[in-house]
Coordinates of C-alpha atoms in Angstrom, one line a residue:
M1 CA 3.3 -0.3 -13.4
L2 CA 6.9 -1.5 -13.3
V3 CA 8.9 0.4 -10.7
T4 CA 12.7 -0.1 -10.9
G5 CA 14.7 0.5 -7.7
G6 CA 11.6 0.3 -5.7
A7 CA 13.4 -1.0 -2.6
G8 CA 15.6 2.1 -2.5
F9 CA 14.9 5.2 -0.5
I10 CA 12.8 7.3 -2.9
G11 CA 11.5 4.3 -4.9
A12 CA 10.1 2.6 -1.7
N13 CA 8.4 5.8 -0.6
F14 CA 6.9 6.1 -4.0
V15 CA 5.5 2.6 -3.8
H16 CA 4.0 3.4 -0.4
H17 CA 2.5 6.6 -1.9
L18 CA 0.9 4.9 -4.9
L19 CA -0.6 1.9 -3.2
G20 CA -2.1 4.2 -0.6
A21 CA -3.6 6.5 -3.2
Y22 CA -4.9 4.1 -5.9
S23 CA -6.8 0.9 -5.1
D24 CA -6.8 -0.3 -8.7
L25 CA -3.1 0.0 -9.4
R26 CA -0.8 -3.0 -9.6
I27 CA 2.9 -2.6 -9.1
V28 CA 5.8 -4.9 -10.2
N29 CA 8.8 -3.8 -8.1
L30 CA 12.2 -4.7 -9.5
D31 CA 15.3 -4.1 -7.3
K32 CA 18.7 -5.6 -7.3
L33 CA 19.0 -5.3 -3.5
T34 CA 22.5 -3.9 -3.4
Y35 CA 23.7 -2.2 -0.3
A36 CA 21.2 0.7 -1.0
G37 CA 18.1 -1.5 -1.4
S38 CA 16.2 -3.2 1.4
K39 CA 12.9 -5.1 1.4
S40 CA 12.4 -3.8 4.9
R41 CA 11.4 -0.4 3.4
L42 CA 8.4 -2.2 1.9
S43 CA 7.0 -3.5 5.1
G44 CA 3.5 -2.2 6.0
L45 CA 2.5 -1.5 2.4
P46 CA -1.1 -0.5 1.9
N47 CA -3.0 -2.7 -0.5
A48 CA 0.0 -5.1 -0.4
A49 CA -1.8 -7.7 -2.5
H50 CA -1.3 -5.4 -5.5
H51 CA 2.5 -5.3 -5.0
H52 CA 4.8 -8.0 -6.6
F53 CA 8.5 -7.8 -5.7
V54 CA 11.2 -9.2 -8.1
E55 CA 14.8 -9.3 -7.1
G56 CA 16.8 -8.6 -10.3
D57 CA 19.0 -6.3 -12.3
I58 CA 18.1 -3.7 -15.0
G59 CA 21.2 -5.0 -16.7
D60 CA 19.3 -8.2 -17.5
A61 CA 17.4 -7.4 -20.7
E62 CA 15.8 -10.8 -20.9
L63 CA 14.3 -10.4 -17.4
L64 CA 13.1 -6.9 -18.3
A65 CA 11.4 -8.1 -21.4
G66 CA 9.8 -10.9 -19.6
L67 CA 8.4 -8.7 -16.8
L68 CA 6.9 -6.3 -19.3
R69 CA 5.1 -9.1 -21.1
D70 CA 4.1 -11.3 -18.1
F71 CA 2.5 -8.4 -16.2
S72 CA 1.2 -6.4 -19.2
V73 CA 3.1 -3.4 -18.0
D74 CA 1.9 -0.1 -19.5
T75 CA 3.9 2.3 -17.3
V76 CA 7.5 2.3 -16.2
V77 CA 8.9 4.5 -13.4
H78 CA 12.7 4.3 -13.4
F79 CA 14.4 5.0 -10.1
A80 CA 17.1 2.3 -10.3
A81 CA 20.5 4.0 -10.2
E82 CA 23.8 4.1 -8.4
S83 CA 23.5 7.5 -6.7
H84 CA 26.2 8.2 -4.1
V85 CA 28.7 10.7 -5.4
D86 CA 31.5 9.5 -3.1
R87 CA 31.1 6.0 -4.4
S88 CA 31.2 7.2 -8.0
I89 CA 34.5 8.8 -7.3
E90 CA 35.9 5.6 -5.8
G91 CA 34.5 3.3 -8.5
P92 CA 32.9 4.9 -11.6
A93 CA 32.5 1.7 -13.6
V94 CA 29.4 0.4 -11.9
F95 CA 27.7 3.8 -12.4
V96 CA 28.2 3.5 -16.1
E97 CA 26.9 0.0 -16.1
T98 CA 23.8 0.7 -14.1
N99 CA 22.9 4.3 -14.9
V100 CA 23.7 4.3 -18.6
L101 CA 23.6 0.7 -19.9
G102 CA 20.8 -0.3 -17.5
T103 CA 18.6 2.6 -18.6
Y104 CA 19.4 1.7 -22.3
N105 CA 18.1 -1.9 -21.6
L106 CA 14.9 -0.6 -20.1
L107 CA 14.2 1.9 -22.9
H108 CA 14.9 -0.7 -25.5
C109 CA 12.7 -3.4 -23.9
A110 CA 9.9 -0.9 -23.5
K111 CA 10.1 0.3 -27.1
E112 CA 10.0 -3.3 -28.4
Y113 CA 7.1 -4.3 -26.2
W114 CA 5.0 -1.2 -26.4
L115 CA 5.6 0.1 -29.9
T116 CA 6.6 -3.0 -31.9
E117 CA 4.7 -5.8 -30.3
K118 CA 1.7 -4.2 -28.7
R119 CA 1.5 -1.2 -31.0
F120 CA 0.3 1.1 -28.2
A121 CA -0.8 4.6 -29.0
P122 CA 1.2 7.2 -27.1
H123 CA -1.6 7.8 -24.5
Q124 CA -1.6 4.1 -23.6
C125 CA 1.9 3.9 -22.1
R126 CA 4.4 6.0 -20.3
F127 CA 8.1 5.8 -19.4
H128 CA 9.1 8.2 -16.6
H129 CA 12.7 8.7 -15.8
I130 CA 13.9 10.0 -12.4
S131 CA 17.0 12.2 -12.6
T132 CA 18.8 14.8 -10.5
D133 CA 19.7 18.4 -10.4
E134 CA 23.4 17.4 -10.3
V135 CA 23.4 17.0 -14.1
Y136 CA 23.2 20.8 -14.4
G137 CA 26.6 21.4 -12.6
S138 CA 27.3 24.0 -9.9
L139 CA 25.8 27.4 -9.3
E140 CA 27.5 30.6 -8.3
P141 CA 26.2 32.3 -5.1
T142 CA 24.0 34.9 -7.0
A143 CA 23.1 32.8 -10.0
D144 CA 19.4 32.0 -10.8
A145 CA 18.2 28.6 -9.9
F146 CA 18.2 25.7 -12.4
T147 CA 15.4 25.7 -14.9
E148 CA 14.6 22.9 -17.3
Q149 CA 16.5 24.9 -20.0
H150 CA 19.7 25.0 -18.1
A151 CA 22.7 23.5 -19.9
Y152 CA 24.0 20.2 -18.7
Q153 CA 27.4 20.5 -17.0
P154 CA 27.9 17.3 -14.8
N155 CA 31.0 17.4 -12.6
S156 CA 31.1 14.0 -10.9
P157 CA 31.0 10.5 -12.5
Y158 CA 27.6 10.0 -10.9
A159 CA 26.2 13.2 -12.4
A160 CA 27.7 12.4 -15.8
T161 CA 26.1 8.9 -15.9
K162 CA 22.7 10.4 -15.0
A163 CA 23.2 13.0 -17.7
G164 CA 23.9 10.2 -20.1
S165 CA 20.8 8.4 -19.1
D166 CA 18.7 11.6 -19.5
H167 CA 20.0 12.0 -23.1
L168 CA 19.1 8.4 -23.9
V169 CA 15.6 8.9 -22.7
R170 CA 15.2 12.0 -24.8
A171 CA 16.7 10.2 -27.8
Y172 CA 14.2 7.3 -27.5
A173 CA 11.4 9.8 -27.5
H174 CA 12.6 11.8 -30.4
T175 CA 13.9 8.9 -32.6
F176 CA 11.4 6.1 -31.8
G177 CA 8.4 8.0 -30.5
L178 CA 8.6 6.4 -27.0
P179 CA 6.2 8.2 -24.7
V180 CA 8.4 9.6 -22.0
T181 CA 8.6 12.2 -19.2
L182 CA 11.6 13.1 -17.1
S183 CA 12.1 14.8 -13.8
N184 CA 15.2 16.3 -12.2
C185 CA 15.0 16.6 -8.4
S186 CA 16.9 18.3 -5.7
N187 CA 18.4 16.6 -2.6
N188 CA 15.8 14.3 -1.0
Y189 CA 15.4 13.6 2.8
G190 CA 12.9 11.8 4.9
P191 CA 12.1 8.3 6.3
R192 CA 13.8 5.2 4.9
Q193 CA 16.9 7.0 3.6
H194 CA 20.2 5.1 3.6
R195 CA 22.4 6.0 6.5
E196 CA 25.3 7.1 4.3
K197 CA 23.5 10.2 3.1
F198 CA 24.1 13.5 4.8
I199 CA 21.0 14.1 6.9
P200 CA 20.8 10.5 8.2
T201 CA 24.6 10.7 8.9
V202 CA 24.1 13.8 11.1
I203 CA 21.0 12.3 12.9
N204 CA 22.7 9.0 13.6
A205 CA 25.9 10.8 14.9
C206 CA 23.7 12.8 17.3
L207 CA 21.9 9.7 18.5
R208 CA 25.3 8.0 19.1
R209 CA 27.2 11.0 20.3
Q210 CA 29.7 10.5 17.6
P211 CA 31.6 13.1 15.4
I212 CA 29.4 14.7 12.7
P213 CA 31.5 14.8 9.5
V214 CA 31.1 18.0 7.4
Y215 CA 33.0 18.4 4.2
G216 CA 35.3 21.4 3.9
D217 CA 34.0 24.5 5.7
G218 CA 30.4 23.3 5.3
S219 CA 29.4 26.2 3.0
N220 CA 28.2 24.0 0.2
I221 CA 24.5 24.7 -0.5
R222 CA 21.7 22.3 -1.5
D223 CA 18.0 22.6 -2.0
W224 CA 16.2 20.0 0.2
L225 CA 13.0 18.2 -0.8
Y226 CA 11.0 16.1 1.5
V227 CA 10.5 12.6 -0.1
D228 CA 6.7 12.5 0.2
D229 CA 6.5 15.8 -1.7
H230 CA 8.8 14.3 -4.4
C231 CA 6.6 11.3 -4.7
A232 CA 3.5 13.5 -5.2
G233 CA 5.3 15.4 -7.9
I234 CA 6.3 12.3 -9.8
D235 CA 2.7 11.0 -9.6
A236 CA 1.5 14.3 -11.0
I237 CA 3.9 14.2 -13.9
I238 CA 3.1 10.6 -14.9
R239 CA -0.6 11.3 -14.9
H240 CA -0.8 14.9 -16.3
G241 CA 2.7 15.8 -17.6
A242 CA 3.1 16.8 -21.2
P243 CA 4.5 14.1 -23.6
S244 CA 8.4 14.4 -23.6
G245 CA 8.0 16.9 -20.8
T246 CA 10.9 17.6 -18.4
Y247 CA 10.0 19.0 -14.9
N248 CA 12.3 20.1 -12.1
I249 CA 11.1 19.1 -8.6
G250 CA 12.5 21.0 -5.7
G251 CA 11.7 22.0 -2.1
N252 CA 12.6 25.7 -2.2
N253 CA 14.8 25.0 0.8
E254 CA 18.3 26.2 0.1
R255 CA 20.6 25.4 3.1
S256 CA 24.3 25.1 3.6
N257 CA 25.6 21.8 5.0
I258 CA 26.8 23.5 8.2
D259 CA 23.4 25.1 8.6
I260 CA 21.7 21.7 8.2
A261 CA 24.1 20.1 10.8
G262 CA 23.5 23.0 13.2
T263 CA 19.7 22.8 12.8
I264 CA 19.7 19.1 13.5
C265 CA 21.9 19.6 16.5
A266 CA 19.6 22.3 17.9
L267 CA 16.6 20.0 17.5
F268 CA 18.4 17.3 19.4
D269 CA 19.2 19.8 22.1
D270 CA 15.5 20.3 22.5
L271 CA 14.6 16.6 22.2
L272 CA 17.4 15.2 24.4
P273 CA 18.5 18.0 26.7
E274 CA 19.9 15.5 29.2
K275 CA 22.6 14.6 26.6
G276 CA 24.1 18.0 26.5
A277 CA 24.9 20.2 23.5
H278 CA 25.2 18.5 20.2
A279 CA 26.9 21.2 18.1
P280 CA 30.4 20.3 19.5
L281 CA 30.1 17.0 17.7
I282 CA 30.5 18.8 14.3
S283 CA 33.8 17.9 12.8
F284 CA 35.2 19.3 9.5
V285 CA 36.8 16.8 7.2
A286 CA 38.7 17.0 3.9
D287 CA 36.5 18.2 1.1
R288 CA 35.2 15.9 -1.6
P289 CA 37.1 16.1 -4.9
G290 CA 35.3 18.3 -7.4
H291 CA 32.6 19.2 -4.8
D292 CA 29.9 21.3 -6.5
W293 CA 29.2 24.4 -4.4
R294 CA 25.5 25.1 -4.9
Y295 CA 22.4 23.6 -6.4
A296 CA 19.0 25.3 -6.5
I297 CA 15.8 24.3 -8.3
D298 CA 13.3 26.6 -10.0
T299 CA 9.9 24.8 -9.7
G300 CA 7.9 27.4 -11.7
K301 CA 7.1 25.0 -14.6
I302 CA 5.7 22.2 -12.6
K303 CA 3.6 24.6 -10.5
R304 CA 2.3 26.4 -13.5
E305 CA 1.5 23.3 -15.6
L306 CA 0.5 20.7 -13.0
G307 CA -0.3 22.7 -9.9
W308 CA 2.3 20.9 -7.8
E309 CA 4.3 22.5 -5.0
A310 CA 6.1 21.2 -1.9
R311 CA 3.8 21.1 1.1
E312 CA 6.2 20.0 3.8
S313 CA 8.2 22.8 5.5
F314 CA 11.8 22.1 6.1
S315 CA 11.3 22.3 9.9
S316 CA 8.3 19.8 9.9
G317 CA 10.0 17.5 7.5
L318 CA 13.2 17.4 9.5
R319 CA 11.3 16.7 12.7
K320 CA 9.5 13.7 11.0
T321 CA 12.8 12.4 9.7
I322 CA 14.5 12.6 13.1
E323 CA 11.6 10.8 14.8
F324 CA 11.8 8.0 12.2
Y325 CA 15.5 7.4 13.0
R326 CA 14.9 7.8 16.8
Q327 CA 12.4 5.0 16.5
G328 CA 15.0 2.7 15.0
G329 CA 14.1 3.2 11.3
G330 CA 17.5 3.9 10.1
K331 CA 19.1 0.5 9.9
T332 CA 19.4 0.4 6.1

């Protein structure tokens, strides 16, 4: 298996998950090691002899083609992406280069190797693409959660480039017969997440007694998915998902940003009562341009077809995440 972006937050957790679950699996892990990638996330891997790390860019088609051939790759799991909305507003170009052109390179190399050179049957190979619920746009307060049939309405440069990559994956399946699956996930949280993301930001602010920045009035709502549950969902799709199938993966945990911040503050009040109340650290800042108001994921399809559902409660997942950062795990 070739895992792209496997030193990032979700990708690294996925590598840990797979190597712990399957003793016969060999993983080639390709990551560019930008600010969001760190080899420290790959320390303590189970069955580490079956993991081969390569520092490189999905923009390098020659490298991709070589890895596929040299390691006889039959499965690609594509995490590699620029993913922070604020950064996409400040500098969209790299999002187009990585998320759209990089995905094209990977699709094209897989097609050439699997279908032209190896002449694999569809059941002998699989390309799985990781996407986001943000491609669907923003929901009104009483609107139904996103299903796999929801129209694409991306509102940020990040979401637009992910939507573009989704369409390329579908096109390669329809036009060339490339065996693909695709998943759209809600907001992830858990160990090994980059400190710029919202939940690590709140946790680290509590640890350091610094202001907790919350956009606007904090009413924006997201569905929160514990990263280990996400990894199990991806695993199920790769192994049992329908060809060309698209699956939404969510945690069924809709929370407003202000509620998240308040919950974390309350947990720190219990954990560190000697530090005093943490809620006064909350500080409202100017809202993000074009900030989507609500995302929500309908997980009915993946539950019906594959028997997957989130196992971690929001409370237990949040406590595990806080403990990870308290133990010094949030340096990336």
